[in-house]
Amino acid sequence: MLKKVSRLDYYTLQVFIGLVELKSGSAVAERLRTTQSKVSRSLTCLREVLEDELFIRQQYGFEPNQVALTIYPMVQTIVEQYDKIVAATIDRGAEPYQLSVATYEQWSLMVMNSVHNTCNCIEGGVSINIQPWSDKVNQRLCQGKVDCSISTEPIDHPMVNNYKLGDINHFFIVTRRGHPLLYSTAPMTELFDYHMALVNTHLHEQEPHPIELYARSQKIDIHVALKSPSLRMLVDHVSHSEDVALLSSAMSMAYFENRDDVDYLDVSKIWLQTSGLTGESYYLHCHKSIKPQLAHCLRYLLTEKLNEMQTHCDEAVQERIANPA
């Protein structure tokens, strides 16, 4: 048996830990920057040496059996000791925890600044790798190829924890300066007289925007000029046309608040009081392999940031009312 155990080198033990945490061969390969075939060979080695299957194939990947769960903390300890041996020979501080986060454009800068400057729960700090939103984000998150994401829908998967950050309760019509809609007494009604620029987070599925669903239910003609996941593109578009942009969330305000070529109306109260117009919430999704203390820290920091931006929106609107241009 001792002769067999000598085959369990550092790399093979890393593969074992990865399979327990990520439950996906492809995700382990990406984490270790290797190929799936090498991961498969290491799994075969583990099974031969330990004379146990260790993992059961499930629909979403590998599920560790009782033997794997029993030896997991032991293997972790061995790998940690390897790492300490290496660290002891290198004169440097703890390396930052590498965290990959996929989210909408309006959250990207907020996430980076909040976490990088404030998170102290991990020795060495946290290094953020922001990834652009795409249709495959949910799939990559479930596979452990992305650590976290932020979106408006919970993800129903056994490898993902969902944390609600807060409701979306701010809604804005953004237009070029001097646009007639800015002076309307019924902006949410006259909105449909113009072509609209709308946010599209479902890049290829072409899911309807809430205002499209509302128009359909009320049998109102709606004209969509542009859909884009980029708020900057939408605001640039309406700045030199008669089209109007409909943007939601306090997180979007940074894209138009201080521009001198566009103006906006806060239609939050009208939106929330209109039957048939749906509201959404923001959720933080964390793969179960990331450290629990980091997940809870992220949840706290991002909830605080959302609340801060919502307060800023309310104050900005009150300032406009008190001091109209």
PDB file of C-alpha atoms in Angstrom:
ATOM      1  CA  MET A   1       0.000   0.000   0.000  1.00  0.00           C
ATOM      2  CA  LEU A   2       2.844   2.407   0.822  1.00  0.00           C
ATOM      3  CA  LYS A   3       4.304   1.871  -2.615  1.00  0.00           C
ATOM      4  CA  LYS A   4       0.934   2.766  -4.149  1.00  0.00           C
ATOM      5  CA  VAL A   5       0.499   5.889  -2.024  1.00  0.00           C
ATOM      6  CA  SER A   6       3.755   7.302  -3.362  1.00  0.00           C
ATOM      7  CA  ARG A   7       1.908   7.855  -6.659  1.00  0.00           C
ATOM      8  CA  LEU A   8      -0.238  10.536  -4.999  1.00  0.00           C
ATOM      9  CA  ASP A   9       1.867  13.559  -5.826  1.00  0.00           C
ATOM     10  CA  TYR A  10       1.062  17.231  -5.188  1.00  0.00           C
ATOM     11  CA  TYR A  11      -0.693  17.678  -8.527  1.00  0.00           C
ATOM     12  CA  THR A  12      -2.896  14.605  -8.056  1.00  0.00           C
ATOM     13  CA  LEU A  13      -3.946  15.799  -4.625  1.00  0.00           C
ATOM     14  CA  GLN A  14      -4.803  19.206  -6.085  1.00  0.00           C
ATOM     15  CA  VAL A  15      -7.025  17.457  -8.630  1.00  0.00           C
ATOM     16  CA  PHE A  16      -8.764  15.591  -5.804  1.00  0.00           C
ATOM     17  CA  ILE A  17      -9.430  18.828  -3.892  1.00  0.00           C
ATOM     18  CA  GLY A  18     -10.665  20.505  -7.065  1.00  0.00           C
ATOM     19  CA  LEU A  19     -13.104  17.682  -7.845  1.00  0.00           C
ATOM     20  CA  VAL A  20     -14.532  17.780  -4.310  1.00  0.00           C
ATOM     21  CA  GLU A  21     -14.967  21.563  -4.401  1.00  0.00           C
ATOM     22  CA  LEU A  22     -15.949  22.159  -8.016  1.00  0.00           C
ATOM     23  CA  LYS A  23     -17.528  18.810  -8.940  1.00  0.00           C
ATOM     24  CA  SER A  24     -16.503  19.368 -12.558  1.00  0.00           C
ATOM     25  CA  GLY A  25     -13.505  17.991 -14.444  1.00  0.00           C
ATOM     26  CA  SER A  26     -13.449  20.898 -16.881  1.00  0.00           C
ATOM     27  CA  ALA A  27     -13.570  23.437 -14.027  1.00  0.00           C
ATOM     28  CA  VAL A  28     -10.671  21.704 -12.273  1.00  0.00           C
ATOM     29  CA  ALA A  29      -8.693  21.755 -15.525  1.00  0.00           C
ATOM     30  CA  GLU A  30      -9.306  25.482 -15.863  1.00  0.00           C
ATOM     31  CA  ARG A  31      -8.355  26.140 -12.230  1.00  0.00           C
ATOM     32  CA  LEU A  32      -5.103  24.192 -12.577  1.00  0.00           C
ATOM     33  CA  ARG A  33      -4.479  25.471 -16.110  1.00  0.00           C
ATOM     34  CA  THR A  34      -4.214  21.974 -17.498  1.00  0.00           C
ATOM     35  CA  THR A  35      -6.253  19.663 -19.740  1.00  0.00           C
ATOM     36  CA  GLN A  36      -9.279  17.530 -18.938  1.00  0.00           C
ATOM     37  CA  SER A  37      -7.377  14.427 -20.045  1.00  0.00           C
ATOM     38  CA  LYS A  38      -4.704  15.055 -17.373  1.00  0.00           C
ATOM     39  CA  VAL A  39      -7.438  15.547 -14.774  1.00  0.00           C
ATOM     40  CA  SER A  40      -9.015  12.252 -15.861  1.00  0.00           C
ATOM     41  CA  ARG A  41      -5.675  10.445 -15.543  1.00  0.00           C
ATOM     42  CA  SER A  42      -5.206  11.825 -12.044  1.00  0.00           C
ATOM     43  CA  LEU A  43      -8.691  10.668 -11.066  1.00  0.00           C
ATOM     44  CA  THR A  44      -7.890   7.194 -12.382  1.00  0.00           C
ATOM     45  CA  CYS A  45      -4.699   7.215 -10.321  1.00  0.00           C
ATOM     46  CA  LEU A  46      -6.602   8.241  -7.194  1.00  0.00           C
ATOM     47  CA  ARG A  47      -9.118   5.436  -7.680  1.00  0.00           C
ATOM     48  CA  GLU A  48      -6.427   2.834  -8.254  1.00  0.00           C
ATOM     49  CA  VAL A  49      -4.285   3.847  -5.282  1.00  0.00           C
ATOM     50  CA  LEU A  50      -7.164   4.247  -2.829  1.00  0.00           C
ATOM     51  CA  GLU A  51      -9.155   1.344  -4.301  1.00  0.00           C
ATOM     52  CA  ASP A  52     -12.393   3.300  -4.259  1.00  0.00           C
ATOM     53  CA  GLU A  53     -14.526   5.125  -6.841  1.00  0.00           C
ATOM     54  CA  LEU A  54     -14.410   8.344  -4.727  1.00  0.00           C
ATOM     55  CA  PHE A  55     -16.791  10.227  -7.051  1.00  0.00           C
ATOM     56  CA  ILE A  56     -20.197   9.397  -8.510  1.00  0.00           C
ATOM     57  CA  ARG A  57     -21.153  10.843 -11.883  1.00  0.00           C
ATOM     58  CA  GLN A  58     -24.227  13.096 -11.620  1.00  0.00           C
ATOM     59  CA  GLN A  59     -26.095  15.238 -14.161  1.00  0.00           C
ATOM     60  CA  TYR A  60     -24.189  18.369 -13.120  1.00  0.00           C
ATOM     61  CA  GLY A  61     -20.788  16.691 -12.607  1.00  0.00           C
ATOM     62  CA  PHE A  62     -19.006  14.621  -9.964  1.00  0.00           C
ATOM     63  CA  GLU A  63     -20.457  14.061  -6.498  1.00  0.00           C
ATOM     64  CA  PRO A  64     -17.908  12.935  -3.867  1.00  0.00           C
ATOM     65  CA  ASN A  65     -18.880   9.766  -1.978  1.00  0.00           C
ATOM     66  CA  GLN A  66     -18.416   9.225   1.750  1.00  0.00           C
ATOM     67  CA  VAL A  67     -14.803   8.071   1.377  1.00  0.00           C
ATOM     68  CA  ALA A  68     -13.898  11.203  -0.583  1.00  0.00           C
ATOM     69  CA  LEU A  69     -15.608  13.437   1.975  1.00  0.00           C
ATOM     70  CA  THR A  70     -13.801  11.651   4.818  1.00  0.00           C
ATOM     71  CA  ILE A  71     -10.303  12.082   3.385  1.00  0.00           C
ATOM     72  CA  TYR A  72     -10.907  15.575   1.946  1.00  0.00           C
ATOM     73  CA  PRO A  73      -9.776  17.499   5.090  1.00  0.00           C
ATOM     74  CA  MET A  74      -6.711  15.232   5.347  1.00  0.00           C
ATOM     75  CA  VAL A  75      -5.743  15.918   1.739  1.00  0.00           C
ATOM     76  CA  GLN A  76      -6.302  19.639   2.331  1.00  0.00           C
ATOM     77  CA  THR A  77      -3.876  19.526   5.246  1.00  0.00           C
ATOM     78  CA  ILE A  78      -1.234  17.730   3.165  1.00  0.00           C
ATOM     79  CA  VAL A  79      -1.498  20.261   0.315  1.00  0.00           C
ATOM     80  CA  GLU A  80      -1.388  23.150   2.788  1.00  0.00           C
ATOM     81  CA  GLN A  81       1.839  21.743   4.225  1.00  0.00           C
ATOM     82  CA  TYR A  82       3.308  21.522   0.717  1.00  0.00           C
ATOM     83  CA  ASP A  83       2.373  25.176   0.187  1.00  0.00           C
ATOM     84  CA  LYS A  84       3.984  26.160   3.511  1.00  0.00           C
ATOM     85  CA  ILE A  85       7.203  24.424   2.497  1.00  0.00           C
ATOM     86  CA  VAL A  86       7.293  26.473  -0.690  1.00  0.00           C
ATOM     87  CA  ALA A  87       6.305  29.692   1.119  1.00  0.00           C
ATOM     88  CA  ALA A  88       9.041  29.195   3.685  1.00  0.00           C
ATOM     89  CA  THR A  89      11.668  29.344   0.937  1.00  0.00           C
ATOM     90  CA  ILE A  90      10.264  32.485  -0.665  1.00  0.00           C
ATOM     91  CA  ASP A  91      10.468  35.869   1.057  1.00  0.00           C
ATOM     92  CA  ARG A  92       7.070  37.326   0.244  1.00  0.00           C
ATOM     93  CA  GLY A  93       3.716  38.035   1.853  1.00  0.00           C
ATOM     94  CA  ALA A  94       0.526  36.097   1.303  1.00  0.00           C
ATOM     95  CA  GLU A  95      -0.687  36.142  -2.291  1.00  0.00           C
ATOM     96  CA  PRO A  96      -4.071  37.858  -2.911  1.00  0.00           C
ATOM     97  CA  TYR A  97      -7.066  35.563  -3.314  1.00  0.00           C
ATOM     98  CA  GLN A  98      -7.959  35.478  -7.018  1.00  0.00           C
ATOM     99  CA  LEU A  99     -11.698  36.113  -7.386  1.00  0.00           C
ATOM    100  CA  SER A 100     -13.448  36.105 -10.772  1.00  0.00           C
ATOM    101  CA  VAL A 101     -16.744  38.006 -10.931  1.00  0.00           C
ATOM    102  CA  ALA A 102     -19.081  38.286 -13.929  1.00  0.00           C
ATOM    103  CA  THR A 103     -21.681  41.035 -13.875  1.00  0.00           C
ATOM    104  CA  TYR A 104     -23.488  43.782 -15.746  1.00  0.00           C
ATOM    105  CA  GLU A 105     -21.564  46.846 -16.897  1.00  0.00           C
ATOM    106  CA  GLN A 106     -23.060  49.135 -14.229  1.00  0.00           C
ATOM    107  CA  TRP A 107     -21.844  46.865 -11.416  1.00  0.00           C
ATOM    108  CA  SER A 108     -18.304  46.245 -12.681  1.00  0.00           C
ATOM    109  CA  LEU A 109     -16.528  49.301 -11.272  1.00  0.00           C
ATOM    110  CA  MET A 110     -18.561  49.176  -8.065  1.00  0.00           C
ATOM    111  CA  VAL A 111     -17.581  45.554  -7.428  1.00  0.00           C
ATOM    112  CA  MET A 112     -13.905  46.171  -8.047  1.00  0.00           C
ATOM    113  CA  ASN A 113     -13.695  49.264  -5.843  1.00  0.00           C
ATOM    114  CA  SER A 114     -15.837  47.876  -3.021  1.00  0.00           C
ATOM    115  CA  VAL A 115     -14.058  44.563  -2.709  1.00  0.00           C
ATOM    116  CA  HIS A 116     -10.488  45.556  -3.543  1.00  0.00           C
ATOM    117  CA  ASN A 117     -10.455  48.543  -1.185  1.00  0.00           C
ATOM    118  CA  THR A 118     -12.584  47.191   1.656  1.00  0.00           C
ATOM    119  CA  CYS A 119     -12.478  43.388   1.918  1.00  0.00           C
ATOM    120  CA  ASN A 120     -10.115  42.307   4.695  1.00  0.00           C
ATOM    121  CA  CYS A 121     -11.510  38.858   5.465  1.00  0.00           C
ATOM    122  CA  ILE A 122      -8.837  36.982   3.458  1.00  0.00           C
ATOM    123  CA  GLU A 123      -5.127  37.057   4.325  1.00  0.00           C
ATOM    124  CA  GLY A 124      -3.290  38.789   1.499  1.00  0.00           C
ATOM    125  CA  GLY A 125      -6.460  40.545   0.302  1.00  0.00           C
ATOM    126  CA  VAL A 126      -8.527  39.872  -2.791  1.00  0.00           C
ATOM    127  CA  SER A 127      -7.597  40.416  -6.425  1.00  0.00           C
ATOM    128  CA  ILE A 128     -10.668  40.943  -8.625  1.00  0.00           C
ATOM    129  CA  ASN A 129     -10.958  39.656 -12.169  1.00  0.00           C
ATOM    130  CA  ILE A 130     -14.064  41.283 -13.672  1.00  0.00           C
ATOM    131  CA  GLN A 131     -15.553  39.340 -16.576  1.00  0.00           C
ATOM    132  CA  PRO A 132     -18.130  40.801 -18.985  1.00  0.00           C
ATOM    133  CA  TRP A 133     -21.686  39.547 -18.887  1.00  0.00           C
ATOM    134  CA  SER A 134     -22.601  36.894 -21.433  1.00  0.00           C
ATOM    135  CA  ASP A 135     -25.246  34.251 -21.980  1.00  0.00           C
ATOM    136  CA  LYS A 136     -22.873  31.581 -20.698  1.00  0.00           C
ATOM    137  CA  VAL A 137     -22.147  33.188 -17.327  1.00  0.00           C
ATOM    138  CA  ASN A 138     -24.648  31.014 -15.442  1.00  0.00           C
ATOM    139  CA  GLN A 139     -23.250  27.851 -17.005  1.00  0.00           C
ATOM    140  CA  ARG A 140     -19.663  28.848 -16.222  1.00  0.00           C
ATOM    141  CA  LEU A 141     -20.616  29.736 -12.651  1.00  0.00           C
ATOM    142  CA  CYS A 142     -22.303  26.365 -12.067  1.00  0.00           C
ATOM    143  CA  GLN A 143     -19.180  24.647 -13.406  1.00  0.00           C
ATOM    144  CA  GLY A 144     -16.926  26.660 -11.081  1.00  0.00           C
ATOM    145  CA  LYS A 145     -15.205  28.471 -13.952  1.00  0.00           C
ATOM    146  CA  VAL A 146     -16.470  31.771 -12.517  1.00  0.00           C
ATOM    147  CA  ASP A 147     -16.489  32.357  -8.747  1.00  0.00           C
ATOM    148  CA  CYS A 148     -19.355  34.850  -8.500  1.00  0.00           C
ATOM    149  CA  SER A 149     -21.876  36.741 -10.586  1.00  0.00           C
ATOM    150  CA  ILE A 150     -24.491  39.450 -10.037  1.00  0.00           C
ATOM    151  CA  SER A 151     -27.784  39.376 -11.906  1.00  0.00           C
ATOM    152  CA  THR A 152     -31.513  39.947 -11.478  1.00  0.00           C
ATOM    153  CA  GLU A 153     -32.531  36.287 -11.178  1.00  0.00           C
ATOM    154  CA  PRO A 154     -31.584  33.557  -8.667  1.00  0.00           C
ATOM    155  CA  ILE A 155     -29.723  30.553 -10.079  1.00  0.00           C
ATOM    156  CA  ASP A 156     -31.239  27.201  -9.173  1.00  0.00           C
ATOM    157  CA  HIS A 157     -28.251  24.861  -9.005  1.00  0.00           C
ATOM    158  CA  PRO A 158     -26.829  22.668  -6.216  1.00  0.00           C
ATOM    159  CA  MET A 159     -23.364  24.241  -6.596  1.00  0.00           C
ATOM    160  CA  VAL A 160     -24.534  27.871  -6.279  1.00  0.00           C
ATOM    161  CA  ASN A 161     -25.548  29.951  -3.244  1.00  0.00           C
ATOM    162  CA  ASN A 162     -27.827  32.940  -3.917  1.00  0.00           C
ATOM    163  CA  TYR A 163     -27.803  36.092  -1.778  1.00  0.00           C
ATOM    164  CA  LYS A 164     -30.306  38.885  -2.336  1.00  0.00           C
ATOM    165  CA  LEU A 165     -28.620  42.290  -2.410  1.00  0.00           C
ATOM    166  CA  GLY A 166     -31.755  44.436  -2.696  1.00  0.00           C
ATOM    167  CA  ASP A 167     -34.692  45.493  -4.862  1.00  0.00           C
ATOM    168  CA  ILE A 168     -34.497  47.644  -7.967  1.00  0.00           C
ATOM    169  CA  ASN A 169     -36.690  50.616  -7.089  1.00  0.00           C
ATOM    170  CA  HIS A 170     -35.350  53.450  -9.280  1.00  0.00           C
ATOM    171  CA  PHE A 171     -36.387  53.994 -12.896  1.00  0.00           C
ATOM    172  CA  PHE A 172     -35.354  56.766 -15.283  1.00  0.00           C
ATOM    173  CA  ILE A 173     -36.213  58.138 -18.715  1.00  0.00           C
ATOM    174  CA  VAL A 174     -33.047  59.545 -20.282  1.00  0.00           C
ATOM    175  CA  THR A 175     -33.145  61.849 -23.328  1.00  0.00           C
ATOM    176  CA  ARG A 176     -31.117  64.518 -25.078  1.00  0.00           C
ATOM    177  CA  ARG A 177     -31.174  67.946 -23.478  1.00  0.00           C
ATOM    178  CA  GLY A 178     -34.366  69.871 -24.291  1.00  0.00           C
ATOM    179  CA  HIS A 179     -36.321  66.805 -25.441  1.00  0.00           C
ATOM    180  CA  PRO A 180     -40.128  67.402 -25.404  1.00  0.00           C
ATOM    181  CA  LEU A 181     -40.720  64.373 -23.152  1.00  0.00           C
ATOM    182  CA  LEU A 182     -38.839  66.098 -20.330  1.00  0.00           C
ATOM    183  CA  TYR A 183     -41.696  68.624 -20.033  1.00  0.00           C
ATOM    184  CA  SER A 184     -44.560  66.117 -20.265  1.00  0.00           C
ATOM    185  CA  THR A 185     -47.145  65.842 -17.503  1.00  0.00           C
ATOM    186  CA  ALA A 186     -47.630  62.158 -18.375  1.00  0.00           C
ATOM    187  CA  PRO A 187     -44.158  60.884 -19.338  1.00  0.00           C
ATOM    188  CA  MET A 188     -44.907  57.173 -18.923  1.00  0.00           C
ATOM    189  CA  THR A 189     -47.826  57.546 -21.344  1.00  0.00           C
ATOM    190  CA  GLU A 190     -46.114  59.766 -23.917  1.00  0.00           C
ATOM    191  CA  LEU A 191     -43.015  57.560 -23.700  1.00  0.00           C
ATOM    192  CA  PHE A 192     -44.612  55.259 -26.272  1.00  0.00           C
ATOM    193  CA  ASP A 193     -44.755  58.087 -28.826  1.00  0.00           C
ATOM    194  CA  TYR A 194     -40.982  57.734 -29.289  1.00  0.00           C
ATOM    195  CA  HIS A 195     -38.571  55.015 -30.288  1.00  0.00           C
ATOM    196  CA  MET A 196     -36.904  53.492 -27.241  1.00  0.00           C
ATOM    197  CA  ALA A 197     -33.408  52.351 -26.331  1.00  0.00           C
ATOM    198  CA  LEU A 198     -33.562  49.475 -23.836  1.00  0.00           C
ATOM    199  CA  VAL A 199     -31.126  47.422 -21.786  1.00  0.00           C
ATOM    200  CA  ASN A 200     -30.774  43.838 -22.933  1.00  0.00           C
ATOM    201  CA  THR A 201     -29.006  41.483 -20.513  1.00  0.00           C
ATOM    202  CA  HIS A 202     -30.120  38.326 -22.352  1.00  0.00           C
ATOM    203  CA  LEU A 203     -27.754  38.787 -25.262  1.00  0.00           C
ATOM    204  CA  HIS A 204     -28.912  36.047 -27.633  1.00  0.00           C
ATOM    205  CA  GLU A 205     -32.205  34.874 -26.171  1.00  0.00           C
ATOM    206  CA  GLN A 206     -33.850  38.267 -26.886  1.00  0.00           C
ATOM    207  CA  GLU A 207     -35.941  38.151 -23.724  1.00  0.00           C
ATOM    208  CA  PRO A 208     -38.521  40.969 -23.743  1.00  0.00           C
ATOM    209  CA  HIS A 209     -37.851  44.014 -21.581  1.00  0.00           C
ATOM    210  CA  PRO A 210     -40.459  44.651 -18.809  1.00  0.00           C
ATOM    211  CA  ILE A 211     -41.747  47.702 -20.714  1.00  0.00           C
ATOM    212  CA  GLU A 212     -42.319  45.485 -23.765  1.00  0.00           C
ATOM    213  CA  LEU A 213     -44.309  43.002 -21.676  1.00  0.00           C
ATOM    214  CA  TYR A 214     -46.345  45.876 -20.244  1.00  0.00           C
ATOM    215  CA  ALA A 215     -47.064  47.320 -23.697  1.00  0.00           C
ATOM    216  CA  ARG A 216     -48.128  43.902 -24.927  1.00  0.00           C
ATOM    217  CA  SER A 217     -50.522  43.423 -21.989  1.00  0.00           C
ATOM    218  CA  GLN A 218     -52.024  46.901 -22.496  1.00  0.00           C
ATOM    219  CA  LYS A 219     -52.156  46.543 -26.306  1.00  0.00           C
ATOM    220  CA  ILE A 220     -49.926  49.599 -26.740  1.00  0.00           C
ATOM    221  CA  ASP A 221     -47.723  49.979 -29.809  1.00  0.00           C
ATOM    222  CA  ILE A 222     -44.060  50.107 -28.824  1.00  0.00           C
ATOM    223  CA  HIS A 223     -41.123  50.988 -31.061  1.00  0.00           C
ATOM    224  CA  VAL A 224     -37.685  49.745 -30.007  1.00  0.00           C
ATOM    225  CA  ALA A 225     -34.805  51.461 -31.781  1.00  0.00           C
ATOM    226  CA  LEU A 226     -31.929  49.807 -29.935  1.00  0.00           C
ATOM    227  CA  LYS A 227     -31.180  47.108 -27.382  1.00  0.00           C
ATOM    228  CA  SER A 228     -27.784  46.763 -25.749  1.00  0.00           C
ATOM    229  CA  PRO A 229     -26.222  45.482 -22.520  1.00  0.00           C
ATOM    230  CA  SER A 230     -24.090  48.658 -22.506  1.00  0.00           C
ATOM    231  CA  LEU A 231     -25.644  51.594 -20.689  1.00  0.00           C
ATOM    232  CA  ARG A 232     -22.979  53.885 -22.091  1.00  0.00           C
ATOM    233  CA  MET A 233     -24.021  52.961 -25.638  1.00  0.00           C
ATOM    234  CA  LEU A 234     -27.706  53.622 -24.878  1.00  0.00           C
ATOM    235  CA  VAL A 235     -27.016  57.042 -23.355  1.00  0.00           C
ATOM    236  CA  ASP A 236     -24.702  57.999 -26.228  1.00  0.00           C
ATOM    237  CA  HIS A 237     -27.422  56.996 -28.695  1.00  0.00           C
ATOM    238  CA  VAL A 238     -30.185  59.143 -27.200  1.00  0.00           C
ATOM    239  CA  SER A 239     -27.838  62.120 -26.694  1.00  0.00           C
ATOM    240  CA  HIS A 240     -28.001  62.918 -30.428  1.00  0.00           C
ATOM    241  CA  SER A 241     -31.446  61.620 -31.451  1.00  0.00           C
ATOM    242  CA  GLU A 242     -35.137  61.908 -30.640  1.00  0.00           C
ATOM    243  CA  ASP A 243     -35.119  58.380 -29.179  1.00  0.00           C
ATOM    244  CA  VAL A 244     -35.454  57.897 -25.419  1.00  0.00           C
ATOM    245  CA  ALA A 245     -33.707  55.449 -23.089  1.00  0.00           C
ATOM    246  CA  LEU A 246     -35.459  53.658 -20.255  1.00  0.00           C
ATOM    247  CA  LEU A 247     -32.969  52.716 -17.532  1.00  0.00           C
ATOM    248  CA  SER A 248     -33.545  51.029 -14.200  1.00  0.00           C
ATOM    249  CA  SER A 249     -31.649  50.831 -10.911  1.00  0.00           C
ATOM    250  CA  ALA A 250     -29.699  53.393  -8.940  1.00  0.00           C
ATOM    251  CA  MET A 251     -26.560  51.757 -10.340  1.00  0.00           C
ATOM    252  CA  SER A 252     -27.330  53.243 -13.772  1.00  0.00           C
ATOM    253  CA  MET A 253     -27.362  56.866 -12.615  1.00  0.00           C
ATOM    254  CA  ALA A 254     -23.599  57.276 -12.889  1.00  0.00           C
ATOM    255  CA  TYR A 255     -23.925  56.901 -16.671  1.00  0.00           C
ATOM    256  CA  PHE A 256     -26.069  60.009 -17.202  1.00  0.00           C
ATOM    257  CA  GLU A 257     -26.155  62.132 -14.041  1.00  0.00           C
ATOM    258  CA  ASN A 258     -23.222  64.412 -14.860  1.00  0.00           C
ATOM    259  CA  ARG A 259     -23.413  64.537 -18.657  1.00  0.00           C
ATOM    260  CA  ASP A 260     -24.201  67.924 -20.193  1.00  0.00           C
ATOM    261  CA  ASP A 261     -25.723  66.487 -23.387  1.00  0.00           C
ATOM    262  CA  VAL A 262     -28.528  64.453 -21.769  1.00  0.00           C
ATOM    263  CA  ASP A 263     -31.174  64.966 -19.118  1.00  0.00           C
ATOM    264  CA  TYR A 264     -33.449  62.616 -17.224  1.00  0.00           C
ATOM    265  CA  LEU A 265     -36.773  62.133 -15.495  1.00  0.00           C
ATOM    266  CA  ASP A 266     -37.127  60.023 -12.373  1.00  0.00           C
ATOM    267  CA  VAL A 267     -40.261  57.937 -13.010  1.00  0.00           C
ATOM    268  CA  SER A 268     -39.753  55.558 -10.088  1.00  0.00           C
ATOM    269  CA  LYS A 269     -43.030  56.341  -8.311  1.00  0.00           C
ATOM    270  CA  ILE A 270     -45.059  56.031 -11.501  1.00  0.00           C
ATOM    271  CA  TRP A 271     -43.349  52.753 -12.418  1.00  0.00           C
ATOM    272  CA  LEU A 272     -43.847  51.165  -9.004  1.00  0.00           C
ATOM    273  CA  GLN A 273     -47.480  52.274  -8.820  1.00  0.00           C
ATOM    274  CA  THR A 274     -48.396  51.071 -12.320  1.00  0.00           C
ATOM    275  CA  SER A 275     -50.119  47.705 -12.391  1.00  0.00           C
ATOM    276  CA  GLY A 276     -48.435  45.363 -14.870  1.00  0.00           C
ATOM    277  CA  LEU A 277     -44.948  46.837 -14.610  1.00  0.00           C
ATOM    278  CA  THR A 278     -42.767  44.285 -12.868  1.00  0.00           C
ATOM    279  CA  GLY A 279     -40.016  44.966 -10.400  1.00  0.00           C
ATOM    280  CA  GLU A 280     -36.745  43.050 -10.082  1.00  0.00           C
ATOM    281  CA  SER A 281     -34.025  42.491  -7.510  1.00  0.00           C
ATOM    282  CA  TYR A 282     -30.256  42.053  -7.584  1.00  0.00           C
ATOM    283  CA  TYR A 283     -28.712  38.771  -6.464  1.00  0.00           C
ATOM    284  CA  LEU A 284     -25.146  37.762  -5.727  1.00  0.00           C
ATOM    285  CA  HIS A 285     -24.421  34.202  -6.857  1.00  0.00           C
ATOM    286  CA  CYS A 286     -21.409  32.421  -5.335  1.00  0.00           C
ATOM    287  CA  HIS A 287     -20.039  29.050  -6.320  1.00  0.00           C
ATOM    288  CA  LYS A 288     -19.868  26.852  -3.223  1.00  0.00           C
ATOM    289  CA  SER A 289     -16.114  26.397  -3.634  1.00  0.00           C
ATOM    290  CA  ILE A 290     -15.293  29.980  -2.597  1.00  0.00           C
ATOM    291  CA  LYS A 291     -14.517  30.636   1.045  1.00  0.00           C
ATOM    292  CA  PRO A 292     -17.726  31.205   3.094  1.00  0.00           C
ATOM    293  CA  GLN A 293     -16.252  34.233   4.871  1.00  0.00           C
ATOM    294  CA  LEU A 294     -15.525  35.819   1.487  1.00  0.00           C
ATOM    295  CA  ALA A 295     -19.069  35.143   0.219  1.00  0.00           C
ATOM    296  CA  HIS A 296     -20.579  36.801   3.297  1.00  0.00           C
ATOM    297  CA  CYS A 297     -18.146  39.721   3.048  1.00  0.00           C
ATOM    298  CA  LEU A 298     -19.105  40.249  -0.606  1.00  0.00           C
ATOM    299  CA  ARG A 299     -22.784  40.136   0.243  1.00  0.00           C
ATOM    300  CA  TYR A 300     -22.354  42.779   2.949  1.00  0.00           C
ATOM    301  CA  LEU A 301     -20.143  45.107   0.891  1.00  0.00           C
ATOM    302  CA  LEU A 302     -22.305  44.980  -2.242  1.00  0.00           C
ATOM    303  CA  THR A 303     -25.544  45.439  -0.297  1.00  0.00           C
ATOM    304  CA  GLU A 304     -23.997  48.503   1.352  1.00  0.00           C
ATOM    305  CA  LYS A 305     -22.934  49.864  -2.035  1.00  0.00           C
ATOM    306  CA  LEU A 306     -26.404  49.380  -3.522  1.00  0.00           C
ATOM    307  CA  ASN A 307     -28.006  51.121  -0.518  1.00  0.00           C
ATOM    308  CA  GLU A 308     -25.489  53.960  -0.832  1.00  0.00           C
ATOM    309  CA  MET A 309     -26.305  54.478  -4.517  1.00  0.00           C
ATOM    310  CA  GLN A 310     -30.055  54.360  -3.862  1.00  0.00           C
ATOM    311  CA  THR A 311     -29.692  57.020  -1.163  1.00  0.00           C
ATOM    312  CA  HIS A 312     -27.656  59.146  -3.571  1.00  0.00           C
ATOM    313  CA  CYS A 313     -30.405  58.842  -6.211  1.00  0.00           C
ATOM    314  CA  ASP A 314     -33.077  59.956  -3.761  1.00  0.00           C
ATOM    315  CA  GLU A 315     -30.961  62.932  -2.677  1.00  0.00           C
ATOM    316  CA  ALA A 316     -30.216  63.926  -6.269  1.00  0.00           C
ATOM    317  CA  VAL A 317     -33.907  63.863  -7.184  1.00  0.00           C
ATOM    318  CA  GLN A 318     -34.845  65.948  -4.129  1.00  0.00           C
ATOM    319  CA  GLU A 319     -32.107  68.441  -5.037  1.00  0.00           C
ATOM    320  CA  ARG A 320     -33.552  68.787  -8.576  1.00  0.00           C
ATOM    321  CA  ILE A 321     -37.017  69.396  -7.146  1.00  0.00           C
ATOM    322  CA  ALA A 322     -35.735  72.013  -4.714  1.00  0.00           C
ATOM    323  CA  ASN A 323     -33.526  73.705  -7.311  1.00  0.00           C
ATOM    324  CA  PRO A 324     -35.078  73.247 -10.774  1.00  0.00           C
ATOM    325  CA  ALA A 325     -32.867  74.255 -13.705  1.00  0.00           C
TER     326      ALA A 325
END
